[in-house]
Short mmCIF file of C-alpha atoms in Angstrom, two decimals:
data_model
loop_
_atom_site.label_atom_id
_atom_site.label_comp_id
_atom_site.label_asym_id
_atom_site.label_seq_id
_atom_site.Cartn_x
_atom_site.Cartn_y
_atom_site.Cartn_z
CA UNK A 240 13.52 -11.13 5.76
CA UNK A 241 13.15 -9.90 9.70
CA UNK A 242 12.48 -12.04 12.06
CA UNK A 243 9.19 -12.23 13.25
CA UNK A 244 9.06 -10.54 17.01
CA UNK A 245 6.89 -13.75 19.33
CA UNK A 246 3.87 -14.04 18.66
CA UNK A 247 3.80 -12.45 15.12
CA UNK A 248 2.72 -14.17 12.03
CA UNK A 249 1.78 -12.56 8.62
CA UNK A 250 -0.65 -14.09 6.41
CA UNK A 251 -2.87 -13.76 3.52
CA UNK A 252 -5.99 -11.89 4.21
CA UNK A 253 -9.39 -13.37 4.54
CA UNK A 254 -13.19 -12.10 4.11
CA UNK A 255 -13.47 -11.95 7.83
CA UNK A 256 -10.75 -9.90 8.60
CA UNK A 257 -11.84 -6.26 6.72
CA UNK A 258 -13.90 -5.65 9.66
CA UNK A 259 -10.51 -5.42 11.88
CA UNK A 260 -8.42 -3.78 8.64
CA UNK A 261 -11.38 -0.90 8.29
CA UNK A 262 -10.78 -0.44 12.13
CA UNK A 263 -7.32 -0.13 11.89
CA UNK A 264 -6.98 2.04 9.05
CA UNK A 265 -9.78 4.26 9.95
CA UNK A 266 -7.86 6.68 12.50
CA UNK A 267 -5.54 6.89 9.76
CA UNK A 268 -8.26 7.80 7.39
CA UNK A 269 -9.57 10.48 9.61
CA UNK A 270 -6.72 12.61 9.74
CA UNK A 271 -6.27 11.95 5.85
CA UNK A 272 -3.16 9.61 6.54
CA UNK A 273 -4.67 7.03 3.80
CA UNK A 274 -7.45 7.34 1.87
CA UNK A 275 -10.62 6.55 2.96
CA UNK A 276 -12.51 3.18 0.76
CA UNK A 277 -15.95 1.58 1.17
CA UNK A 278 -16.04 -1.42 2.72
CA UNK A 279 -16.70 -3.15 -0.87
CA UNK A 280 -13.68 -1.81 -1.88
CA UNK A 281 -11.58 -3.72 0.48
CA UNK A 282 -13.83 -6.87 -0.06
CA UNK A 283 -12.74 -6.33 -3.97
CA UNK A 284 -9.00 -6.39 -3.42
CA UNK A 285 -9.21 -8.85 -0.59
CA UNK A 286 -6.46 -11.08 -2.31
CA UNK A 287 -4.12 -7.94 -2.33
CA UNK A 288 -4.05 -7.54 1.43
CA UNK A 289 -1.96 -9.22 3.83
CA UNK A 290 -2.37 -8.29 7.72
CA UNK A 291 -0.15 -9.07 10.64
CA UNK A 292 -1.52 -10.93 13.77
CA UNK A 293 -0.06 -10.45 17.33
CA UNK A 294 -1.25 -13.62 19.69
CA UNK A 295 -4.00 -14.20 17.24
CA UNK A 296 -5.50 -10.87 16.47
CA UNK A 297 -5.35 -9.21 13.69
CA UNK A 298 -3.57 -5.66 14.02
CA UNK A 299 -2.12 -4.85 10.75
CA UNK A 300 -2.38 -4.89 7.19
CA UNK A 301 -0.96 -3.68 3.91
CA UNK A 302 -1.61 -3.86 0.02
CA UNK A 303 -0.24 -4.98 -2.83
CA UNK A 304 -1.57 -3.39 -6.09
CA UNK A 305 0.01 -4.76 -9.38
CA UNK A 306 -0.37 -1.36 -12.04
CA UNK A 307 1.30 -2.53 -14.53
CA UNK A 308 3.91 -5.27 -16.18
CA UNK A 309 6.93 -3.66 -13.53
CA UNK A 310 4.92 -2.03 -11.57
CA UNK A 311 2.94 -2.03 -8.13
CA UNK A 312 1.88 0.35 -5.79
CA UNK A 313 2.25 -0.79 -1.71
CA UNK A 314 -0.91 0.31 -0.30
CA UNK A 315 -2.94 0.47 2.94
CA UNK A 316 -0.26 -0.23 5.00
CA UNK A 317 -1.45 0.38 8.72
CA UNK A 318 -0.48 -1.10 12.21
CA UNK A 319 -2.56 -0.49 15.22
CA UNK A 320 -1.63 2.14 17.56
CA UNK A 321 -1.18 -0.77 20.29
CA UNK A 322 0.94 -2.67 18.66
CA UNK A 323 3.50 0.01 17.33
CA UNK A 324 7.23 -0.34 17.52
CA UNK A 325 7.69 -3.91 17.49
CA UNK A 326 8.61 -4.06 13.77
CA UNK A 327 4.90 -5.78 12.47
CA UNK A 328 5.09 -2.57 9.37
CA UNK A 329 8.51 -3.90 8.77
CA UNK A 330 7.12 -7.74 8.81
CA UNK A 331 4.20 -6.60 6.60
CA UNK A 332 6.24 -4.33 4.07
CA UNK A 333 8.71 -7.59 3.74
CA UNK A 334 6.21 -10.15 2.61
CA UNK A 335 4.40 -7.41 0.29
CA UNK A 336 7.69 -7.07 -1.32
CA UNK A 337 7.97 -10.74 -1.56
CA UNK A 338 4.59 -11.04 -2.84
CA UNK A 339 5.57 -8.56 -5.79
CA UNK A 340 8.89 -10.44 -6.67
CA UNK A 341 7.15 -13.81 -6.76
CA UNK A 342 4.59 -11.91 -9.12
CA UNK A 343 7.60 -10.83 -11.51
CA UNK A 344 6.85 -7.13 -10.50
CA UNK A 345 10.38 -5.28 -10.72
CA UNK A 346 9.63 -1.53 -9.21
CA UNK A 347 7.23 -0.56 -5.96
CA UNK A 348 5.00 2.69 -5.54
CA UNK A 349 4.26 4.15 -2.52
CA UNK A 350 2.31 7.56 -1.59
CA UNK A 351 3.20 8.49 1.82
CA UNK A 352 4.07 10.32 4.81
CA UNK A 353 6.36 7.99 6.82
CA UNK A 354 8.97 9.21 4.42
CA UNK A 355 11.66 7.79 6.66
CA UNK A 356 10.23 3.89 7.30
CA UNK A 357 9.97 3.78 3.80
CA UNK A 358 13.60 5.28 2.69
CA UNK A 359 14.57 2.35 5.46
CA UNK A 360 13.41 0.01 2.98
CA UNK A 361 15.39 1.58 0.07
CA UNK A 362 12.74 3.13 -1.17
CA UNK A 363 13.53 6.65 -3.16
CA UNK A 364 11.84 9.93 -3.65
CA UNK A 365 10.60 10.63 -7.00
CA UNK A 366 9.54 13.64 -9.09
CA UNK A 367 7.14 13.37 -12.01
CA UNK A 368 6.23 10.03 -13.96
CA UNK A 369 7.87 6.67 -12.60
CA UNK A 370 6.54 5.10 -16.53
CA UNK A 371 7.06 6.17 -20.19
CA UNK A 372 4.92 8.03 -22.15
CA UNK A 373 3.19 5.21 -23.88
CA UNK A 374 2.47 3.02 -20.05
CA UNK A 375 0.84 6.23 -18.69
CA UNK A 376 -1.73 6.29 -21.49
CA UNK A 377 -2.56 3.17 -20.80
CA UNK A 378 -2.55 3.94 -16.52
CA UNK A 379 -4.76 7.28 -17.25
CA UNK A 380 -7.58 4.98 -18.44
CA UNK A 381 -7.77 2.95 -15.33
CA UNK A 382 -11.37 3.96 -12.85
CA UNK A 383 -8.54 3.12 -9.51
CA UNK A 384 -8.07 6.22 -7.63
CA UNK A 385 -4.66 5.15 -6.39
CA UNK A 386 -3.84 4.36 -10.40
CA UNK A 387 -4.76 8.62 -10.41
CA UNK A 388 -2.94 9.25 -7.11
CA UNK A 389 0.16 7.45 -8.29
CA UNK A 390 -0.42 9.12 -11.66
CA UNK A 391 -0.53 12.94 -10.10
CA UNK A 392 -3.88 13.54 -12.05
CA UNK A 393 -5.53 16.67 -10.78
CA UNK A 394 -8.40 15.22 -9.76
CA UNK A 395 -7.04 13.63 -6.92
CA UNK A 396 -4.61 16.50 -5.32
CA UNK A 397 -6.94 17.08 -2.34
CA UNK A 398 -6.55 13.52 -1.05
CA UNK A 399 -2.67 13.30 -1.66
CA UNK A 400 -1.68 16.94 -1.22
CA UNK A 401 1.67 16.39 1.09
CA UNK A 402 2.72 12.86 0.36
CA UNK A 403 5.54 11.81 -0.64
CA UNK A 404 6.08 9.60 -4.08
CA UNK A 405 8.36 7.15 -3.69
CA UNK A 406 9.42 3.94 -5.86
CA UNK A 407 11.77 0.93 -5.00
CA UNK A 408 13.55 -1.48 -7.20
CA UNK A 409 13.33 -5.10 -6.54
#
C-alpha cells in the first residue's frame, strides 16, 4: 500500500458525508464521466463507499460493489478537482482493493475512461463476458444498473458508450 501524502487519511464512509461525495462526483456526472444516482442510491450503498479526507475534508470517494462469489465492480471513484495529483485515487483504489480481498473477492470490474490510472493498477482490458454462462444468468436478473453496465446489456449503452471494461485479479 502507498503511503498516505500529509494530511491524507481514508476511511469508511458515513451518512453525513454523501452530501460532499454527490458534490464531488457531480461534475463528473455532468459530462457523463460516471453515472448519475439519486441521492437514496448512495444512502443505500453507504457501507460500499470509502472517501479520502485532506486536513479533514472530505474530497474523494470510491465504491466497492461485490457482484458475485469472485467478483466486484470498483465504482464511483472520484477526487475533487482541488485536490488532484497528490495520489488520494491511488490511496482510495488501494483500500477498495483491500476491502475486496478481506471480503474473499478474487477479480475487480471497472467501467472507465482513465484507462491508463487503472492499467497502473494492473488492471486489463477486456472484451465480452468476464463470467460463465451459468453466473451471467444469474447477473442478468439483478435491478443494479452497474450489474447491466458491467453486463453490456443494451439497455444501458447510452450511459457507457466509450468506456473501457476492465478486470483485475487479486
Amino acid at each position: 500500500m502507498a503511503e498516505a501524502p500529509p494530511g491524507v487519511t481514508v476511511r469508511a464512509a458515513r451518512t453525513s458525508d454523501i452530501r460532499t461525495i454527490r458534490e464531488i462526483v457531480r461534475p463528473h456526472s455532468d459530462t457523463r464521466v460516471l453515472v448519475s444516482k439519486d441521492a437514496v442510491t448512495y444512502y443505500e450503498a453507504l457501507q460500499q463507499f470509502r472517501v479520502a479526507e485532506l486536513d479533514g475534508v472530505v474530497v474523494g470517494c470510491g465504491a466497492l460493489h461485490v457482484m458475485w462469489e469472485d467478483l466486484a465492480e470498483i465504482r464511483t471513484l472520484a477526487v475533487h478537482p482541488d485536490a488532484k495529483g497528490r495520489g488520494i485515487g491511488s490511496l482510495l483504489l488501494e483500500a477498495l482493493m483491500t476491502d475486496a480481498r478481506e471480503l474473499g473477492v478474487e477479480r475487480l470490474f471497472c467501467l472507465t475512461f482513465e484507462v491508463d490510472f487503472f492499467t497502473r493498477h494492473g488492471f486489463e482490458v477486456i472484451e465480452g463476458q468476464a463470467v460463465e454462462p451459468e453466473v451471467y444468468a444469474e447477473l442478468v436478473r439483478s435491478y443494479d444498473e452497474g450489474v447491466a453496465e458491467f453486463l453490456d446489456l443494451e439497455r444501458v449503452k447510452p450511459n457507457t458508450l466509450g468506456n473501457t471494461r476492465m478486470l483485475r485479479t487479486l
